Tab-separated table of C-alpha atoms and ligand atoms in Angstrom:
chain	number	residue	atom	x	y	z
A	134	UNK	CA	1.165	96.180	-54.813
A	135	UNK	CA	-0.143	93.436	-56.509
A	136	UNK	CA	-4.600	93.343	-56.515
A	137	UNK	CA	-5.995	90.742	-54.771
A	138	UNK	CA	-7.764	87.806	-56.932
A	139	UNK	CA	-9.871	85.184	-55.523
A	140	UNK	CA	-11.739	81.936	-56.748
A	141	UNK	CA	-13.295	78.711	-55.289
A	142	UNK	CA	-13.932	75.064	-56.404
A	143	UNK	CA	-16.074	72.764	-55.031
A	144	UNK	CA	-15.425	69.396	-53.202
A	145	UNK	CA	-18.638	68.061	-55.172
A	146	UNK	CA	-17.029	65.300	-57.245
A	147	UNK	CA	-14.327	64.443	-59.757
A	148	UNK	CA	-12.987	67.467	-61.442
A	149	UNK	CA	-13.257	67.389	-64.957
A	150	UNK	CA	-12.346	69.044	-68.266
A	151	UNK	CA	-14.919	72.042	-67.667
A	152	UNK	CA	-13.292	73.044	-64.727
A	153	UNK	CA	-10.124	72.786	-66.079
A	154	UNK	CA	-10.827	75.203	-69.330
A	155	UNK	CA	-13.650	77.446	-67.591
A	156	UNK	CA	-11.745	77.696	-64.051
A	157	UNK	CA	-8.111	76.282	-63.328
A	158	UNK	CA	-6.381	76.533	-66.250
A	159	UNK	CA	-7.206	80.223	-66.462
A	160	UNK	CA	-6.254	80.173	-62.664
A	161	UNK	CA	-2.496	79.023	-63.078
A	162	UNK	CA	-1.925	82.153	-65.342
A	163	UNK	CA	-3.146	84.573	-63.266
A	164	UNK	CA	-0.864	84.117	-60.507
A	165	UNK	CA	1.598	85.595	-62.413
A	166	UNK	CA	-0.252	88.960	-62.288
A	167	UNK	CA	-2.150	89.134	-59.103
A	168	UNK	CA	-2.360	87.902	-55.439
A	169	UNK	CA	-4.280	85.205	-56.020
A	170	UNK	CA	-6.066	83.572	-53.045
A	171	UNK	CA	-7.282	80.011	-54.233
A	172	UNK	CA	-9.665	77.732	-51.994
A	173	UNK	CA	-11.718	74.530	-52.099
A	174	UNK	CA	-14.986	75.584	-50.765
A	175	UNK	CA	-16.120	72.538	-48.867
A	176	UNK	CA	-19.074	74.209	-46.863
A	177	UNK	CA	-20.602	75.534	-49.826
A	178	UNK	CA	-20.629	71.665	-51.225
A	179	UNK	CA	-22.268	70.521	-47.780
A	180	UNK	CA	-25.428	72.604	-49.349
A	181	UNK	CA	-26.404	69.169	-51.846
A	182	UNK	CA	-26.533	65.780	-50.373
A	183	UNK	CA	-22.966	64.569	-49.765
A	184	UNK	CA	-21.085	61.796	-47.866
A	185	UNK	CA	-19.391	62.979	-44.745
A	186	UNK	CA	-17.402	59.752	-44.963
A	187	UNK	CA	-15.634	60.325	-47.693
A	188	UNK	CA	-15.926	63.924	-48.115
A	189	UNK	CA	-11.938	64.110	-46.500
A	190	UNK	CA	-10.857	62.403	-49.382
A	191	UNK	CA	-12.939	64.173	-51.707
A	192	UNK	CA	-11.552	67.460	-50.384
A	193	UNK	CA	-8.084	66.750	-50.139
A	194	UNK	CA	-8.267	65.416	-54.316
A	195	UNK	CA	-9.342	68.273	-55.129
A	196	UNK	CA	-6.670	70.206	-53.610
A	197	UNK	CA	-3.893	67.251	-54.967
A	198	UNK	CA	-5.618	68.363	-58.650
A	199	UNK	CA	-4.877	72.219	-58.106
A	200	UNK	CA	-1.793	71.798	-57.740
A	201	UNK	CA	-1.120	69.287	-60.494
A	202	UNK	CA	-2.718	71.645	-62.298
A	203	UNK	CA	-0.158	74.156	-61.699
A	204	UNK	CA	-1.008	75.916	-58.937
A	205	UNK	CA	1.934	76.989	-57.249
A	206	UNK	CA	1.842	77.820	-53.485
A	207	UNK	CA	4.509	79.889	-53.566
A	208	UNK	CA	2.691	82.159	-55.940
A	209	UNK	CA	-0.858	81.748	-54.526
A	210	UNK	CA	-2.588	81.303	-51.049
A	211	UNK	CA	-4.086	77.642	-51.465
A	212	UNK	CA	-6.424	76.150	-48.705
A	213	UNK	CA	-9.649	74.611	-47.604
A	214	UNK	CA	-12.538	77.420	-46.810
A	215	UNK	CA	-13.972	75.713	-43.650
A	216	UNK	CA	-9.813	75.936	-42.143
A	217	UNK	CA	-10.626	79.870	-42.110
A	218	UNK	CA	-13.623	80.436	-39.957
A	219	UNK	CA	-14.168	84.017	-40.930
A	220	UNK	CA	-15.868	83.005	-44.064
A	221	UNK	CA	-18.608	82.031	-42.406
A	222	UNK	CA	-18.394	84.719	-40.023
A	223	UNK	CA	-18.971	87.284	-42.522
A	224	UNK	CA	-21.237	85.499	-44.503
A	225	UNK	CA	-23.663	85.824	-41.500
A	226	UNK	CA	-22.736	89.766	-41.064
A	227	UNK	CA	-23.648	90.076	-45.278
A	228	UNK	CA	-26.577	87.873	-45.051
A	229	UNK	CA	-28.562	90.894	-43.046
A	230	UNK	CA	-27.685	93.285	-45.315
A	231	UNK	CA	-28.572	90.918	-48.884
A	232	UNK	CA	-32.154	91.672	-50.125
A	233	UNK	CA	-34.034	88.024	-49.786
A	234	UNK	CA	-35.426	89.507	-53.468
A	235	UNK	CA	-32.004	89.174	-55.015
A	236	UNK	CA	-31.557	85.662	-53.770
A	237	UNK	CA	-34.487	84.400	-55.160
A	238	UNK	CA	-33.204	85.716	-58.830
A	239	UNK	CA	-30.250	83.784	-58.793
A	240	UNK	CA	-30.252	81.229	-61.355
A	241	UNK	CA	-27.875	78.581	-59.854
A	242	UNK	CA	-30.702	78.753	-56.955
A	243	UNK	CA	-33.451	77.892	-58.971
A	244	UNK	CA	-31.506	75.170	-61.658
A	245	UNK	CA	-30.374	73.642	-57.834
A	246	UNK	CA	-33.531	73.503	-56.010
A	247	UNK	CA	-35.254	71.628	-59.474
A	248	UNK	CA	-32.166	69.358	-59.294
A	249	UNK	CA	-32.131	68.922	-55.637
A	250	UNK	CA	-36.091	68.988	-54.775
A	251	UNK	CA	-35.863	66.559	-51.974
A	252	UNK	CA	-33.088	69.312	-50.276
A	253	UNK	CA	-33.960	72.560	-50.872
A	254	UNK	CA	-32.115	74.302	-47.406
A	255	UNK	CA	-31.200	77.928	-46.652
A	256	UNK	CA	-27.684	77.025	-47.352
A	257	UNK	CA	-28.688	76.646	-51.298
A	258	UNK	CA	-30.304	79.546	-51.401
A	259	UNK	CA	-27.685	81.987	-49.218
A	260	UNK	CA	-25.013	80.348	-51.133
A	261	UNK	CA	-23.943	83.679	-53.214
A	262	UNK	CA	-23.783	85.313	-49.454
A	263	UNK	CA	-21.235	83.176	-48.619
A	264	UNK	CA	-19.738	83.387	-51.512
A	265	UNK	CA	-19.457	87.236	-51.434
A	266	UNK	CA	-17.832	86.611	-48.108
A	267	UNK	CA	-15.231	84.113	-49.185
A	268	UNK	CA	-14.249	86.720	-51.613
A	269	UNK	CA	-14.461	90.300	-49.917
A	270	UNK	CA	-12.914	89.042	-46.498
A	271	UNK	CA	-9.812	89.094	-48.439
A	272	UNK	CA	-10.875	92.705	-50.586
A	273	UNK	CA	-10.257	90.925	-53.847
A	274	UNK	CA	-10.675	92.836	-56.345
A	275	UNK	CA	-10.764	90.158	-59.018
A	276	UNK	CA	-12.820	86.698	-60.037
A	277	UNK	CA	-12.029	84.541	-62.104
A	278	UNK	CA	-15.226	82.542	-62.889
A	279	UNK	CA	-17.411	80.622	-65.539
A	280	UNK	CA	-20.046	82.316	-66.754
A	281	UNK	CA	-22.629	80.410	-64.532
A	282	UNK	CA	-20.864	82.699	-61.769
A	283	UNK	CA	-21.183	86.145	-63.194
A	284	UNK	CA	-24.405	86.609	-61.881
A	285	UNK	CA	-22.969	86.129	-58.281
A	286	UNK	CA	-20.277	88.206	-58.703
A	287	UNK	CA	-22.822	91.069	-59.527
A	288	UNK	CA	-24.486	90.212	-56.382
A	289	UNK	CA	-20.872	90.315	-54.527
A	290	UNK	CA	-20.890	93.610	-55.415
A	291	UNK	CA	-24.271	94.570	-54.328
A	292	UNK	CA	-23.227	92.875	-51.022
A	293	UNK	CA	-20.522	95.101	-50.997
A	294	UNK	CA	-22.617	98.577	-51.506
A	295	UNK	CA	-25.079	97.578	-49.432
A	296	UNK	CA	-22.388	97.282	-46.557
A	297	UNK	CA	-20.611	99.982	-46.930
A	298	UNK	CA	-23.708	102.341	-47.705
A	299	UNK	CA	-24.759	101.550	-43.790
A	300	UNK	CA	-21.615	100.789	-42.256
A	301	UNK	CA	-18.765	102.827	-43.808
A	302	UNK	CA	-16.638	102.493	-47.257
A	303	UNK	CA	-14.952	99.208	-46.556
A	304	UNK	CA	-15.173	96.893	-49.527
A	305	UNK	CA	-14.198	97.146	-52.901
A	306	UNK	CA	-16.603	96.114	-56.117
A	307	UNK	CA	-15.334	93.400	-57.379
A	308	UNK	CA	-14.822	92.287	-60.905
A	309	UNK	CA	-15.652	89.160	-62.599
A	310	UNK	CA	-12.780	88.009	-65.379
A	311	UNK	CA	-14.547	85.437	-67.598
A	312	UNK	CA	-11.963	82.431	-69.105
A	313	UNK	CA	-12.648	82.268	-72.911
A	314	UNK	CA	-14.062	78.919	-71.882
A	315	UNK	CA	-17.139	80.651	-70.446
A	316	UNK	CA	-19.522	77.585	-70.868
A	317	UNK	CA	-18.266	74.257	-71.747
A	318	UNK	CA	-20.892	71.738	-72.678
A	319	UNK	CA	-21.245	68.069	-71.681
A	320	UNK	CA	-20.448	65.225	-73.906
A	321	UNK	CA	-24.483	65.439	-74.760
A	322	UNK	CA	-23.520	68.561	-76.224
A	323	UNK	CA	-26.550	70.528	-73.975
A	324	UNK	CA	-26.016	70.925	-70.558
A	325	UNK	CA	-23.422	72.158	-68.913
A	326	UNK	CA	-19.895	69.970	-68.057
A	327	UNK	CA	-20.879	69.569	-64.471
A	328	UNK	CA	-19.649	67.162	-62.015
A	329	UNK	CA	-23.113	66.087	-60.967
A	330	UNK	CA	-23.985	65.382	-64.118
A	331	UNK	CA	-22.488	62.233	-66.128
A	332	UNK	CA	-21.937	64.086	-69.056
A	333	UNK	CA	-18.096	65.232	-67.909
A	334	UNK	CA	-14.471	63.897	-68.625
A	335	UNK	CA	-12.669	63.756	-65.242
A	336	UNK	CA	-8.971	64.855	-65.306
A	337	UNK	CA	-7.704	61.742	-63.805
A	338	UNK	CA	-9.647	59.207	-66.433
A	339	UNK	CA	-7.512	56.794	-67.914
A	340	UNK	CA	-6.677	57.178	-72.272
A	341	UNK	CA	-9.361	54.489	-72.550
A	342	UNK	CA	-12.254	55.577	-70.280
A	343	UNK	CA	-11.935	58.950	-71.779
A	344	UNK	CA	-11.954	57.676	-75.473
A	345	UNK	CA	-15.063	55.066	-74.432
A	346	UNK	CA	-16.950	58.452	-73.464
A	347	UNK	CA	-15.078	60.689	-76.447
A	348	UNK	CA	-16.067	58.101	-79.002
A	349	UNK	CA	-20.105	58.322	-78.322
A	350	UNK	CA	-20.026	62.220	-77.752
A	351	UNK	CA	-22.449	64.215	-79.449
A	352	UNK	CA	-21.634	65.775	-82.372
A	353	UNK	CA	-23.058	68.227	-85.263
A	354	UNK	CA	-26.647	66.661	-84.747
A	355	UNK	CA	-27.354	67.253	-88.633
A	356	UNK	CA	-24.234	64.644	-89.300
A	357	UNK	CA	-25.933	61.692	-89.514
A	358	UNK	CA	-23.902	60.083	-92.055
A	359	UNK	CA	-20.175	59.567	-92.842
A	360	UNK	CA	-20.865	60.807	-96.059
A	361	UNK	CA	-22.397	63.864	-94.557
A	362	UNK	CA	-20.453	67.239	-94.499
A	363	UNK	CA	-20.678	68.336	-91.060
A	364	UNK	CA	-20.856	72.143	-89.408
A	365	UNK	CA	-17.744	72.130	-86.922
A	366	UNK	CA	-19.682	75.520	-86.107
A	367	UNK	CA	-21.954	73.751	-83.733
A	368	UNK	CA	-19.795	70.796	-82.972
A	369	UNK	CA	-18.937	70.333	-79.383
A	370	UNK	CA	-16.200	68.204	-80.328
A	371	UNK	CA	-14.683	70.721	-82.624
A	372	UNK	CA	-15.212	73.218	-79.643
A	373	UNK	CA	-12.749	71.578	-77.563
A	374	UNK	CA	-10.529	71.102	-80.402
A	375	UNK	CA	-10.470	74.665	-80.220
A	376	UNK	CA	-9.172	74.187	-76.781
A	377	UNK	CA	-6.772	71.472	-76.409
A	378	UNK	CA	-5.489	71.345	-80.005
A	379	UNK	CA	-2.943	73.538	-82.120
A	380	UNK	CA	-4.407	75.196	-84.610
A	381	UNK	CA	-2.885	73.293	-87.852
A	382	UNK	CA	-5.038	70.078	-86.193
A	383	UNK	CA	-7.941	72.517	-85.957
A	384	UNK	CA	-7.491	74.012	-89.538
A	385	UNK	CA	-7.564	70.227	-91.125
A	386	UNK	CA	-10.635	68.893	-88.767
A	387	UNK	CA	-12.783	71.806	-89.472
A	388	UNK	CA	-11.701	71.760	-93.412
A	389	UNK	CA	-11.942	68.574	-93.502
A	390	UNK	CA	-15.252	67.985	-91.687
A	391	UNK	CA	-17.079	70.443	-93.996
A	392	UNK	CA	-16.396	68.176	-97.227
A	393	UNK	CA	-17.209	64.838	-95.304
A	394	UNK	CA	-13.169	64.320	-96.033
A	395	UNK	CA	-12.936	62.968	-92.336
A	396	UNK	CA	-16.093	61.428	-89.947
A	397	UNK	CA	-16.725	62.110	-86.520
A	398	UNK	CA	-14.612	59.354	-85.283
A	399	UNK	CA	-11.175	60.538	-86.700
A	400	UNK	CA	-11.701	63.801	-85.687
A	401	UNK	CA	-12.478	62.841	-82.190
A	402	UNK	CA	-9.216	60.026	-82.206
A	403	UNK	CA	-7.178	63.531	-83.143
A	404	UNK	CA	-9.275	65.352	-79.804
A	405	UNK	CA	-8.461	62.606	-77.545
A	406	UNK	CA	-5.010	62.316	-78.292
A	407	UNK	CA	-4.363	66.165	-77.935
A	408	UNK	CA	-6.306	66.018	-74.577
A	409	UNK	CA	-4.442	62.978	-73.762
A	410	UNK	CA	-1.034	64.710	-73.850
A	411	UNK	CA	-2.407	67.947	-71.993
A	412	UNK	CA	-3.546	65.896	-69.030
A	413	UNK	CA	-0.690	63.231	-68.888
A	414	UNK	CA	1.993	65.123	-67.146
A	415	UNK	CA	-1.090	66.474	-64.610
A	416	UNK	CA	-2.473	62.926	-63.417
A	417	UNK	CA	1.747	61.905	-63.253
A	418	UNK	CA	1.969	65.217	-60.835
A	419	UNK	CA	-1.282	64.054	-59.548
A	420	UNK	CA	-0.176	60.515	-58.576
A	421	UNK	CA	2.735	61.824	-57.028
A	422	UNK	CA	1.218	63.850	-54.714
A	423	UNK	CA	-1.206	61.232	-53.545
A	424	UNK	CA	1.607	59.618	-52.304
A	425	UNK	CA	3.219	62.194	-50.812
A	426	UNK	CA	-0.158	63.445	-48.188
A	427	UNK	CA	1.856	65.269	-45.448
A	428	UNK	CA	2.959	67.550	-48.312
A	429	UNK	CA	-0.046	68.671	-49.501
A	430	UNK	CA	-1.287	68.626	-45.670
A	431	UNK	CA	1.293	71.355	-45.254
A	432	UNK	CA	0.502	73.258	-48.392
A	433	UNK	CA	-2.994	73.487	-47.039
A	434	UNK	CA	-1.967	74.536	-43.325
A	435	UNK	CA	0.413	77.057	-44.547
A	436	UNK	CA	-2.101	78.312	-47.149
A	437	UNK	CA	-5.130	78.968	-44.289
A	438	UNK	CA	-2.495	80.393	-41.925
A	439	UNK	CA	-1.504	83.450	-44.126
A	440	UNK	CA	-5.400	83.944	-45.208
A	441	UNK	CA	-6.043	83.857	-41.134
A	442	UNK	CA	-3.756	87.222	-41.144
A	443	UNK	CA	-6.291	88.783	-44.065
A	444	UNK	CA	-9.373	87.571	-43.127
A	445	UNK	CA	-8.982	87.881	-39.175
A	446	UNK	CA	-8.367	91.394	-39.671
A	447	UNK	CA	-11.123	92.297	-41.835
A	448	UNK	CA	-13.249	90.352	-39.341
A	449	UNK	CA	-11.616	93.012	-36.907
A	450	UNK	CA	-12.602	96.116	-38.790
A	451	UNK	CA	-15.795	94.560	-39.770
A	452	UNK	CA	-16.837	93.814	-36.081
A	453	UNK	CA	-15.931	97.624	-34.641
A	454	UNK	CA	-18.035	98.725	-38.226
A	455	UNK	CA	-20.643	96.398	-36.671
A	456	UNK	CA	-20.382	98.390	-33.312
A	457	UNK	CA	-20.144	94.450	-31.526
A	458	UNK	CA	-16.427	95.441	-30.557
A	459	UNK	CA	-15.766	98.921	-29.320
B	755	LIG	N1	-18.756	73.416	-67.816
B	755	LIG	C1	-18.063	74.453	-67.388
B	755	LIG	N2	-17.584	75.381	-68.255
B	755	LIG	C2	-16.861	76.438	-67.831
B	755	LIG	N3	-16.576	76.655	-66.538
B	755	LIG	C3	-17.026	75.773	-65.632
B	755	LIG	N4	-16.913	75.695	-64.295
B	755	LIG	C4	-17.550	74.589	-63.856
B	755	LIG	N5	-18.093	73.919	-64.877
B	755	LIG	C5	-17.783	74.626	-66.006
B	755	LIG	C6	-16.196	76.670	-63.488
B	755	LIG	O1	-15.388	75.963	-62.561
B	755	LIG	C7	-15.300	76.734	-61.371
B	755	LIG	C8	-15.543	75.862	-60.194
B	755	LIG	O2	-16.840	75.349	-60.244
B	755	LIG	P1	-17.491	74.745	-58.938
B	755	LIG	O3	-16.860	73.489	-58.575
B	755	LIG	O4	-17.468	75.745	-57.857
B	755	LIG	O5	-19.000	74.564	-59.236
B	755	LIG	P2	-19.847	74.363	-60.478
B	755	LIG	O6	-19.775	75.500	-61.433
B	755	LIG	O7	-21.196	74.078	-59.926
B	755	LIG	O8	-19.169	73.075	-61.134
B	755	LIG	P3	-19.883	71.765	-61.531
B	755	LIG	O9	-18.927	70.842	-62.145
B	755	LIG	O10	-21.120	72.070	-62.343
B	755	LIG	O11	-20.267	71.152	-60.127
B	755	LIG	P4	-21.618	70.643	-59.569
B	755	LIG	O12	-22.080	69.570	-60.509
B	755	LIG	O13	-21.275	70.113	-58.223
B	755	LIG	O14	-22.585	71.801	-59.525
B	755	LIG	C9	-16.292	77.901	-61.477
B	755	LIG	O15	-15.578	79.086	-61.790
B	755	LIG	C10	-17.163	77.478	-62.601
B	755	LIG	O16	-17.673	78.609	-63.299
């Protein structure tokens, strides 16, 4: 018996280069090891301001990018959280046994509600509740995350002691597995990659919109000249190197930057082009399943119907635990 892994991505906007390293790349391996249960969390996004208008087609690209990415749904469980209504089920049994102390704590809550002061809503701040659900009512045993997540996977498992303290051993602690690409940084080199902030490169840009961003990203800040030698140490640029390129290309850039033998520029042209051929065959994948909707629409429905099987019988146990069935 294989252990059960699961992980979520949000609806919330164009999926970029962060996800990809900290997230989905990370994701594809895995399902050769584990039964991996894979979701686009849509009613955690409806916690920021969104458009319900297009949030179908929002939703729907994000599931076309999984599995350009290389998620394979004969390998993995792949659907949309809100086509399983146990999530929220559970996340309303969890939320009266999560201290409202431990909430407050949570970083994500607080960097949110500064970013999102005109729409701070119970949903931001119960967020890790539901997110324990999404993960126990299938008993995984395994998340893969980026290291902004670890501190709600701790929480997943104080969820999960909490329950089974008053109602009965029922869920296992689960563990966090952090990609190598814990934290990748915007192209300002200081926050975060994130998709709400315009500091990302999206999987689907085109060679030249990604080089027009590439080209002005921030490197070693004490660089300021060609002439300069440059510290690929604290080089965002040279970071993702470390990512998409092989390592002879990241031997000569980092050699090379600390004599001033190449600038900025050249070493980014060698980035792009590496990240360039990574992403190529995924937005050709990509375009072909756009095309191709009643696919993926089937992927999706076949995906939620075996979770139903997990997560409507955990709901089962759960609601005799609960002493509401008897
Ligand atoms: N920059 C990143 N570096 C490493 N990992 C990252 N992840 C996201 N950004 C980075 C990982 O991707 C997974 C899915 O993330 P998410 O969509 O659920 O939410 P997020 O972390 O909030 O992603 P964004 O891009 O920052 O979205 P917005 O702007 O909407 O908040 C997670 O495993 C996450 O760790």
């Amino acid at each position: 018996m294989k252990e059960t892994l699961f992980s979520g991505i949000q609806p919330t906007g164009e999926l970029h280069i962060g996800n990809y390293l900290g997230a989905i790349r990370n994701w594809v391996a895995l399902q050769e090891t584990y039964d991996c249960v894979y979701s686009v969390v849509d009613y955690h996004a409806i916690t920021i301001e969104y458009d319900a208008a297009t949030f179908p087609a929002r939703i729907m690209n994000a599931v076309i990018m999984l599995l350009a990415c290389g998620i394979d749904p004969r390998k993995a469980r792949l659907f949309v959280q809100s086509h399983v209504p146990e999530h929220t089920e559970l996340a309303w049994v969890f939320s009266s046994v999560t201290p409202m102390g431990e909430l407050g704590r949570m970083t994500q809550f607080k960097e949110k509600s500064e970013q999102h002061r005109q729409n701070v809503n119970a949903g931001l701040f119960t967020y890790p509740v539901l997110q324990a659900a999404d993960i126990l009512v299938y008993k995984a045993t395994r998340v893969p995350v980026g290291e902004d997540q670890v501190q709600h996977i701790e929480l997943t498992r104080e969820v999960a002691r909490a329950f089974n303290a008053r109602y009965g051993a029922m869920f296992p602690e689960c563990q966090a597995i952090v990609s190598k690409a814990r934290r990748i940084l915007g192209l300002d080199g200081k926050a975060k990659m994130s998709k709400s902030l315009n500091n990302y490169l999206g999987l689907m840009e085109s060679p030249e919109a990604m080089w027009e961003k590439l080209r002005v990203a921030v490197t070693d800040p004490a660089r300021k000249r060609r002439s300069d030698p440059g510290n690929p140490d604290v080089c965002n640029v040279f970071t993702l190197h470390t990512f998409f390129s092989p390592p002879g290309e990241q031997e000569y850039c980092a050699k090379e930057c600390r004599c001033a033998g190449i600038g900025c520029i050249d070493c980014k042209k060698i980035l792009w082009k590496n990240i360039c051929a990574e992403l190529a065959p995924i937005q050709e994948r990509a375009r072909t399943l756009q095309a191709d909707r009643k696919s993926v629409e089937d992927i999706i429905a076949d995906g939620a119907r075996r979770c139903a099987i997990t997560a409507q019988q955990t709901m089962c146990e759960v609601r005799h635990a609960l002493g509401v069935r008897w």
